[in-house]
Structures are given as C-alpha cells and as structure tokens.
Amino acid sequence: MKFNLRVQVFLVFALFAVLLTGGLFLYSRLSFELGFNRYIEQKETSRNANLINALERQYRMAGNWDAFKKNRNYWELFVWQYSANLRERGERPIPFPLPPELNNSPPDDGEPNRFFFHRDTKGKREGDRDRDPKDPEDFLRHQPYKRFILLNEKEKVIAGKKWRNETYLYSDLIINIDGKEQCVGYLGVPMNPALRDLRDNEFAKRQQTHFLITAMVALIIALGCAIPLSYLLTQRVKRLATHVQRLSSGDYQQRLAAKGQDEISTLAEHLNHLAHTLEQTEQARKRWVADISHELRTPLAVLKADLEALEDGVRKFDAKAITRLQKHAARLASLINDLYQLSLTDIGAMSYRKQECDFSEILEETSNSMQDKLTQAGLTLTQHVCKEPLLIFADAERLQQLLLNLFNNSINYTESPGNIKVSLYKEMHSAVFTIEDSTPGVDPELHEKLFERLYRAESSRSRETGGAGLGLSICRNIVEAHAGKISISSSELGGLKVTVTLPLQVSA
C-alpha cells in the first residue's frame, strides 16, 4: 500500500506522539512510585530520629548490641521510651506491658507496675488474660513498639520480631570509630499503616488511570496538531513538485514565491535560480542554432552565387574566379573544423598527448610562423619572452593550436597600422602568457561574453575579417584541459589583453 507524502508525515508525527506520550506515562508512573517511596522513607526516618540517635549512643557506650540480645524486654522498653514520634503525632503512647511472670506487684489502681521488674510465680491474673490480644493484627496495632526490629551490620535480626505482614523501612545506624564513620546496624521501622494503604493496588490503579487519561489527552492534542502541521508542510512541498513539473515540460518563466528562511524556502530559491539558468540556456541554444545556420548559409550562398554566375557566363572562369571560390570554400571548411573541434572539447573526446615540453620553444615557433601574416596585416609584433626554459606537462600540438587561435584573433580584429605585444614569464609555479593588441577595444562588461560561442562585439569584429566567434571558446577548453586559467582584460595599447596561466612541471 502506497501513501502520499501528507499521510506519511502524519504517520510520522503520530508515531512520535505515541512514543512520547507512552514514555511520559511510564516515566510519570515510575517517578511517582520512586518519589513516593523515598518520601515515606524520609518521613519515617525523621520521625524516628530520637530512637536512631539513642541507638547510636547506646552502641558507642556499650560497643555492641548484647544488651538487646540478652533481654528482649529491654529492647521493647527502649523502643517505647525513645519513640517520641508517637506523641508528636498525637497518638496515645502504649505503655510497655511486662510479661506477667516479671510483674506481680499490683498497684493501688489495679494496673500492673510498668517500671519495675518482678517475677510472678502464681501465673497470670484473670484480667490480664482478658486483655491479651487474640488477633495478631490487633496485637500489633495496639502495641506498635513491638513492630520495630534491630539488625546488625550483617543485616541479621538481633532484637525484635520481623512480622511477615509488615513492610519495613531501614535506617542506617552510623557512628564515628577512629575518625571514620562506620555502619554498625540498621533500624527496621514498620511502615505507617495509613501510608501503606496508599501503596495498595486500588490506589495504584487509580493513579495509573489518572496517568493514562493524562497521556491520552496529550496524545489527542498531539494528533490534532499533527494534522494541520502535516498539511502545511506537504502543501509547500507540493508547490515545489508542481514547479519542477513545469520546468520538466519546458516552462522556465514560472517563479516560486520564497517566503521565510527555512530549508524549503532555500530550496525554492534554488529552483528559481535553476529556472533562470534553464531559460538562459534555452535562449542560448536557440541563438546558437540560428547563428550556426547563418554562418553556414553565408559562405554557401556566396559560393553558390559565384558558381551560378560562372555557369550563366556572367563572370569569366579565370584564375581570379578560382581564387575567390577557394577562399569561400576555405572559410566554410574552417568553420566546420572549428565546430568539430569545439564539439570534441565539450564531450571530452578531444585527445591530448601530454608530455614535458618547453612553452618558450612552442611560442617562438608559433610567432615565427605568423610573421608573414602580421606583415601583410600591417601589424608590428613585440615580444618579451623569458630566457629560461618553462617546462610544462602538456600536449604541444594543442598548445600550438591555442597560440595560433590567439594570434589570429588579434590579427583579425586589430586595425592597421597596429601593434601586438606578446609576453611569457614565470610567476611562482606557473607560466604566464599574455597577448595584447591595439585598437579597437571592447567594453569591459562584454569581456566574459567573448568566450561564448558565436559571440561578436559588433564594434570590433566583422564577418569579413574575423572568424565565426568560436576561437576563444576552443582556447578556453584547451586551457582548462591543461588545468590552467584564461582571462580577458583591457590592454594599455587600446585593445584587448588575453592572459593564459598554465602550471609548470614539478621537478622530481
């Protein structure tokens, strides 16, 4: 089953809400239990602070718990005497009931003496037998001091009786021995019945129900917020998807309204930039096709017209006519060859046979071959070439093609009489070649456009003297294939200055 983006986002939010509320429910339940238990321990410990202090003082004085081990009644009397918390809570303190065999001195009011030990050899009195509790729970409720227990440091009961139906909270008995605190035993405090009732299943179930209701309310609120949130997010993404579909269909003029500073707004800005780039590319493609068609049609039309004139007898078929036809054919062949070279560089199919070569030698060879053409054009060449070898790892034939294109570009677009200045020097780890020419110049804003295919600055170029506007494009591809850089700037001579930077060969 496939879900759309809105459903997927909602399901993610819903899962997150379920996990969050479930975690909060478990955490609240556990934290309540732990916190409540800790609270009970602290309260019981504080209520029995007097008894704890008395037990620690007793151990420091005696050095052991033998007094409680030998006389169980002494432990019960000790607990009752120091259980001040009973009176602090307003409860009626239960007097220590000595066993009948230890108390046979009837006071005047008929109650047994609680402060003197006597052995009764005649047995229990009838009234005492009537007051003996028959129910163990009633016995513990009316005689709470019998519920306390004392454990030694090994957690073994040494005084008092540990009842199975009691829940005990243990407090450490710590004294200072030779400057170090040491645990000498534990006081087992019976949990207050009222507090114990709070821990029973019914109370726990009620609390669990409250926590569950709270978690369900939080889950409903989270799901309610997830619905509009998922809608808002998916609506923005849907607009982006619609825009991409329009771009795919060729509609590059549509733009998205980028609002905000989040990632989706940034993506919208990138898509607008992509649409602008595609629109420019489409316009350049159409212009390229139109320019190529025009460039191919012009020499073909002239060649066809000359052939028809010769065929009709308008012009004589002589050496001059043949030279004119050869000129048109050469121009057409040069244009086709430039297109072929440019297509090879675009697809990366142009072959390069790189090896170590001297840039200075290649420049000298190329400039010597151009001397006749410079003289015919009425141009003067000035050279400033570094005398030391400038070794680079390159294809010598492609570098010569690069230099020939740059020389021809300057010759074709420089007015006669004019000057061309060539320089080659070393700068850091690069060889820098520059070629400058005199007027006419080009507006600096159009310098970068000169690298575009078939582009001409009409004030300085013409189809009669210049090429098809492909030379500089080919030059840039050759330079980039050699990990170099090429740029155009204004020359001090009044024309253009082309700078080529190529990395030098790293010596082993």
Coordinates of N, CA and C in Angstrom, one line a residue, residues 56-186:
E56 N 22.4 4.8 68.4 CA 23.9 5.1 68.1 C 24.6 5.4 69.4
R57 N 24.0 6.1 70.3 CA 24.6 6.5 71.6 C 24.8 5.2 72.4
Q58 N 23.8 4.3 72.4 CA 23.9 3.0 73.1 C 25.1 2.2 72.7
Y59 N 25.3 2.2 71.3 CA 26.4 1.4 70.8 C 27.7 2.0 71.1
R60 N 27.8 3.3 71.1 CA 29.1 3.9 71.5 C 29.4 3.7 72.9
M61 N 28.4 3.6 73.8 CA 28.7 3.4 75.2 C 29.0 1.9 75.5
A62 N 28.3 1.0 74.9 CA 28.5 -0.4 75.2 C 29.4 -1.1 74.2
G63 N 29.5 -0.6 73.0 CA 30.4 -1.2 72.0 C 29.8 -2.4 71.3
N64 N 28.6 -2.8 71.6 CA 27.9 -3.9 71.0 C 26.4 -3.8 71.2
W65 N 25.7 -4.8 70.7 CA 24.2 -4.9 70.9 C 23.8 -6.0 71.9
D66 N 24.8 -6.4 72.7 CA 24.5 -7.5 73.6 C 23.3 -7.2 74.6
A67 N 23.1 -6.0 75.0 CA 22.0 -5.7 75.9 C 20.7 -6.0 75.3
F68 N 20.5 -5.8 74.0 CA 19.3 -6.2 73.4 C 19.1 -7.6 73.1
K69 N 20.3 -8.3 72.8 CA 20.2 -9.7 72.6 C 19.8 -10.5 73.8
K70 N 20.3 -10.1 75.0 CA 20.1 -10.9 76.2 C 18.7 -10.6 76.8
N71 N 18.2 -9.5 76.6 CA 16.9 -9.1 77.2 C 16.0 -8.5 76.1
R72 N 15.0 -9.3 75.7 CA 14.1 -8.8 74.6 C 13.2 -7.7 75.2
N73 N 12.9 -7.8 76.5 CA 12.0 -6.8 77.0 C 12.7 -5.4 77.1
Y74 N 14.0 -5.5 77.3 CA 14.7 -4.2 77.3 C 14.7 -3.5 76.0
W75 N 14.7 -4.3 74.9 CA 14.6 -3.7 73.5 C 13.2 -3.0 73.4
E76 N 12.1 -3.7 73.8 CA 10.8 -3.1 73.7 C 10.7 -1.9 74.6
L77 N 11.2 -1.9 75.8 CA 11.2 -0.7 76.6 C 12.0 0.4 76.0
F78 N 13.1 0.1 75.5 CA 14.0 1.1 74.9 C 13.3 1.8 73.7
V79 N 12.6 0.9 72.9 CA 11.9 1.5 71.7 C 10.8 2.4 72.1
W80 N 10.0 1.9 73.1 CA 8.9 2.7 73.6 C 9.3 4.0 74.2
Q81 N 10.4 4.0 74.9 CA 10.9 5.2 75.6 C 11.4 6.3 74.7
Y82 N 12.0 5.9 73.5 CA 12.5 6.9 72.6 C 11.7 7.1 71.4
S83 N 10.5 6.5 71.3 CA 9.7 6.7 70.2 C 8.8 7.9 70.4
A84 N 9.5 9.1 70.4 CA 8.8 10.3 70.6 C 7.8 10.7 69.5
N85 N 8.0 10.1 68.4 CA 7.2 10.5 67.2 C 5.7 10.1 67.4
L86 N 5.5 9.1 68.3 CA 4.1 8.7 68.6 C 3.4 9.8 69.3
R87 N 4.1 10.5 70.2 CA 3.4 11.6 70.9 C 3.4 12.8 70.0
E88 N 4.4 13.0 69.2 CA 4.4 14.1 68.3 C 3.2 14.1 67.3
R89 N 2.8 12.9 66.9 CA 1.7 12.7 66.0 C 0.3 12.7 66.7
G90 N 0.4 12.9 68.0 CA -0.9 12.9 68.8 C -1.5 11.6 69.1
E91 N -0.7 10.5 68.9 CA -1.2 9.2 69.2 C -1.0 8.9 70.7
R92 N -1.8 8.0 71.2 CA -1.7 7.6 72.6 C -0.6 6.6 72.7
P93 N 0.5 7.0 73.5 CA 1.6 6.0 73.6 C 1.1 4.8 74.4
I94 N 1.6 3.7 73.9 CA 1.2 2.4 74.6 C 2.3 2.1 75.6
P95 N 1.9 2.0 76.9 CA 2.9 1.6 78.0 C 3.5 0.2 77.7
F96 N 4.7 0.1 78.2 CA 5.4 -1.2 78.0 C 4.7 -2.3 78.8
P97 N 4.1 -3.3 78.3 CA 3.4 -4.3 79.1 C 4.4 -5.4 79.4
L98 N 4.9 -5.5 80.6 CA 5.8 -6.5 81.0 C 5.1 -7.8 81.1
P99 N 5.8 -8.9 80.8 CA 5.1 -10.2 80.9 C 4.7 -10.5 82.3
P100 N 3.6 -11.2 82.5 CA 3.1 -11.4 83.9 C 4.1 -12.0 84.8
E101 N 4.9 -12.9 84.3 CA 5.9 -13.5 85.2 C 6.9 -12.6 85.7
L102 N 7.1 -11.4 85.1 CA 8.0 -10.4 85.6 C 7.4 -9.3 86.3
N103 N 6.1 -9.3 86.5 CA 5.4 -8.2 87.2 C 4.3 -8.7 88.0
N104 N 4.5 -8.7 89.4 CA 3.5 -9.2 90.3 C 3.2 -8.3 91.4
S105 N 3.5 -7.0 91.2 CA 3.3 -6.0 92.2 C 2.1 -5.2 91.8
P106 N 0.9 -5.5 92.3 CA -0.3 -4.8 91.9 C -0.3 -3.4 92.5
P107 N -0.5 -2.4 91.8 CA -0.6 -1.1 92.3 C -2.0 -0.8 92.9
D108 N -2.1 0.4 93.5 CA -3.4 0.7 94.1 C -4.5 0.8 93.2
D109 N -4.2 1.2 91.9 CA -5.4 1.4 91.0 C -5.7 0.1 90.2
G110 N -5.0 -1.0 90.6 CA -5.3 -2.3 90.0 C -4.5 -2.5 88.7
E111 N -3.7 -1.5 88.2 CA -3.0 -1.7 87.0 C -1.6 -2.2 87.3
P112 N -1.0 -3.0 86.5 CA 0.4 -3.5 86.8 C 1.4 -2.4 86.8
N113 N 2.4 -2.5 87.6 CA 3.5 -1.5 87.6 C 4.4 -1.7 86.3
R114 N 4.5 -0.6 85.7 CA 5.2 -0.7 84.4 C 6.7 -0.4 84.5
F115 N 7.2 0.0 85.7 CA 8.6 0.4 85.8 C 9.4 -0.4 86.6
F116 N 8.9 -1.5 87.1 CA 9.7 -2.4 88.0 C 9.5 -3.9 87.5
F117 N 10.6 -4.6 87.6 CA 10.6 -6.0 87.1 C 10.4 -6.9 88.4
H118 N 9.4 -7.7 88.3 CA 9.1 -8.7 89.4 C 8.7 -10.0 88.7
R119 N 9.1 -11.1 89.3 CA 8.7 -12.4 88.8 C 7.4 -12.8 89.4
D120 N 6.4 -13.2 88.7 CA 5.1 -13.7 89.2 C 5.0 -15.2 89.1
T121 N 5.1 -15.8 90.2 CA 5.1 -17.3 90.2 C 3.8 -17.9 90.3
K122 N 2.7 -17.0 90.4 CA 1.4 -17.6 90.6 C 0.6 -17.6 89.3
G123 N 1.3 -17.2 88.2 CA 0.5 -17.2 86.9 C -0.2 -15.9 86.7
K124 N -0.8 -15.8 85.6 CA -1.4 -14.6 85.1 C -2.7 -14.4 85.8
R125 N -3.0 -13.1 86.0 CA -4.3 -12.8 86.6 C -5.4 -12.9 85.5
E126 N -6.6 -13.1 86.0 CA -7.7 -13.3 85.1 C -7.9 -12.0 84.2
G127 N -7.8 -10.8 84.8 CA -7.9 -9.6 84.0 C -6.9 -9.5 82.9
D128 N -5.6 -9.9 83.2 CA -4.5 -9.8 82.2 C -4.8 -10.8 81.1
R129 N -5.4 -11.9 81.4 CA -5.7 -12.9 80.3 C -6.8 -12.3 79.4
D130 N -7.7 -11.5 80.0 CA -8.7 -11.0 79.2 C -8.2 -9.9 78.3
R131 N -7.1 -9.2 78.7 CA -6.6 -8.1 77.9 C -5.6 -8.6 76.8
D132 N -5.2 -9.9 76.9 CA -4.3 -10.4 75.8 C -5.0 -10.4 74.5
P133 N -4.4 -9.9 73.5 CA -5.0 -9.9 72.1 C -4.9 -11.2 71.5
K134 N -6.0 -11.6 70.9 CA -6.1 -12.8 70.3 C -5.7 -12.7 68.8
D135 N -6.0 -11.6 68.2 CA -5.7 -11.3 66.8 C -4.3 -10.7 66.6
P136 N -3.4 -11.4 65.9 CA -2.0 -10.8 65.7 C -2.1 -9.4 65.2
E137 N -3.0 -9.1 64.2 CA -3.0 -7.7 63.7 C -3.5 -6.7 64.7
D138 N -4.5 -7.1 65.6 CA -4.9 -6.2 66.7 C -3.8 -6.0 67.7
F139 N -3.0 -7.1 67.9 CA -1.9 -7.0 68.8 C -0.9 -6.0 68.3
L140 N -0.6 -6.0 67.1 CA 0.4 -5.1 66.5 C -0.1 -3.7 66.4
R141 N -1.4 -3.5 66.2 CA -2.0 -2.2 66.1 C -2.0 -1.5 67.5
H142 N -2.2 -2.2 68.5 CA -2.3 -1.6 69.9 C -0.9 -1.6 70.6
Q143 N 0.1 -2.3 70.0 CA 1.4 -2.3 70.6 C 2.4 -2.1 69.5
P144 N 2.5 -0.9 69.0 CA 3.4 -0.6 67.8 C 4.9 -0.7 68.1
Y145 N 5.3 -0.6 69.4 CA 6.7 -0.6 69.7 C 7.2 -2.1 69.5
K146 N 6.3 -3.1 69.5 CA 6.8 -4.4 69.2 C 7.0 -4.7 67.7
R147 N 6.8 -3.7 66.9 CA 7.0 -3.9 65.5 C 8.3 -3.5 65.0
F148 N 9.1 -2.8 65.8 CA 10.4 -2.3 65.5 C 11.4 -3.5 65.6
I149 N 12.4 -3.5 64.7 CA 13.4 -4.6 64.7 C 14.8 -3.9 64.6
L150 N 15.8 -4.6 65.2 CA 17.2 -4.1 65.1 C 18.0 -5.2 64.4
L151 N 18.8 -4.8 63.4 CA 19.7 -5.6 62.6 C 21.1 -5.2 62.9
N152 N 22.0 -6.2 62.9 CA 23.4 -5.8 63.0 C 24.0 -5.4 61.6
E153 N 25.3 -5.2 61.6 CA 25.9 -4.7 60.3 C 25.8 -5.7 59.2
K154 N 25.5 -7.0 59.5 CA 25.4 -8.0 58.5 C 23.9 -8.3 58.1
E155 N 23.1 -7.3 58.6 CA 21.6 -7.4 58.3 C 20.9 -8.6 58.8
K156 N 21.4 -9.0 60.0 CA 20.7 -10.1 60.7 C 20.0 -9.6 61.9
V157 N 18.7 -10.0 62.1 CA 17.9 -9.5 63.2 C 18.4 -10.0 64.5
I158 N 18.6 -9.0 65.4 CA 19.2 -9.4 66.7 C 18.2 -8.9 67.8
A159 N 17.2 -8.1 67.5 CA 16.2 -7.7 68.5 C 14.9 -7.4 67.8
G160 N 13.8 -7.8 68.5 CA 12.5 -7.6 67.9 C 12.2 -8.8 67.0
K161 N 10.9 -8.8 66.6 CA 10.4 -9.8 65.7 C 10.0 -9.3 64.4
K162 N 10.4 -9.9 63.3 CA 10.1 -9.4 62.0 C 8.8 -10.1 61.5
W163 N 7.8 -9.3 61.4 CA 6.5 -9.9 61.1 C 6.3 -10.0 59.6
R164 N 5.7 -11.1 59.1 CA 5.6 -11.3 57.7 C 4.6 -10.4 57.0
N165 N 3.6 -9.9 57.7 CA 2.7 -9.0 57.1 C 3.1 -7.5 57.2
E166 N 4.3 -7.2 57.6 CA 4.8 -5.8 57.8 C 5.7 -5.5 56.6
T167 N 5.7 -4.2 56.3 CA 6.7 -3.6 55.3 C 7.6 -2.7 56.1
Y168 N 8.9 -3.0 56.0 CA 9.9 -2.3 56.9 C 10.7 -1.3 56.0
L169 N 11.0 -0.2 56.6 CA 11.9 0.8 56.1 C 13.1 0.8 57.0
Y170 N 14.3 0.7 56.4 CA 15.5 0.5 57.1 C 16.3 1.8 57.2
S171 N 16.8 2.2 58.4 CA 17.6 3.4 58.6 C 19.0 2.9 59.1
D172 N 20.0 3.5 58.5 CA 21.4 3.1 58.9 C 21.7 3.7 60.2
L173 N 22.4 2.9 61.0 CA 22.9 3.4 62.3 C 24.5 3.5 62.2
I174 N 24.9 4.8 62.2 CA 26.3 5.1 61.9 C 26.9 5.8 63.1
I175 N 28.1 5.4 63.4 CA 28.9 6.0 64.5 C 30.3 6.3 64.0
N176 N 31.0 7.1 64.7 CA 32.4 7.5 64.3 C 33.3 6.7 65.1
I177 N 34.1 5.9 64.4 CA 35.1 5.0 65.1 C 36.5 5.3 64.5
D178 N 37.4 5.9 65.4 CA 38.7 6.3 65.0 C 38.7 7.3 63.8
G179 N 37.8 8.2 63.9 CA 37.7 9.2 62.9 C 37.0 8.8 61.6
K180 N 36.5 7.6 61.5 CA 35.8 7.2 60.3 C 34.4 6.7 60.7
E181 N 33.5 7.1 59.8 CA 32.1 6.7 60.0 C 31.9 5.3 59.6
Q182 N 31.2 4.5 60.4 CA 31.0 3.1 60.2 C 29.6 2.7 60.5
C183 N 29.0 1.9 59.6 CA 27.7 1.4 59.9 C 27.7 0.2 60.8
V184 N 27.0 0.3 61.9 CA 27.0 -0.7 62.9 C 25.7 -1.5 63.0
G185 N 24.8 -1.1 62.2 CA 23.5 -1.8 62.2 C 22.4 -1.0 61.5
Y186 N 21.2 -1.6 61.6 CA 20.1 -1.0 60.9 C 18.8 -1.1 61.8

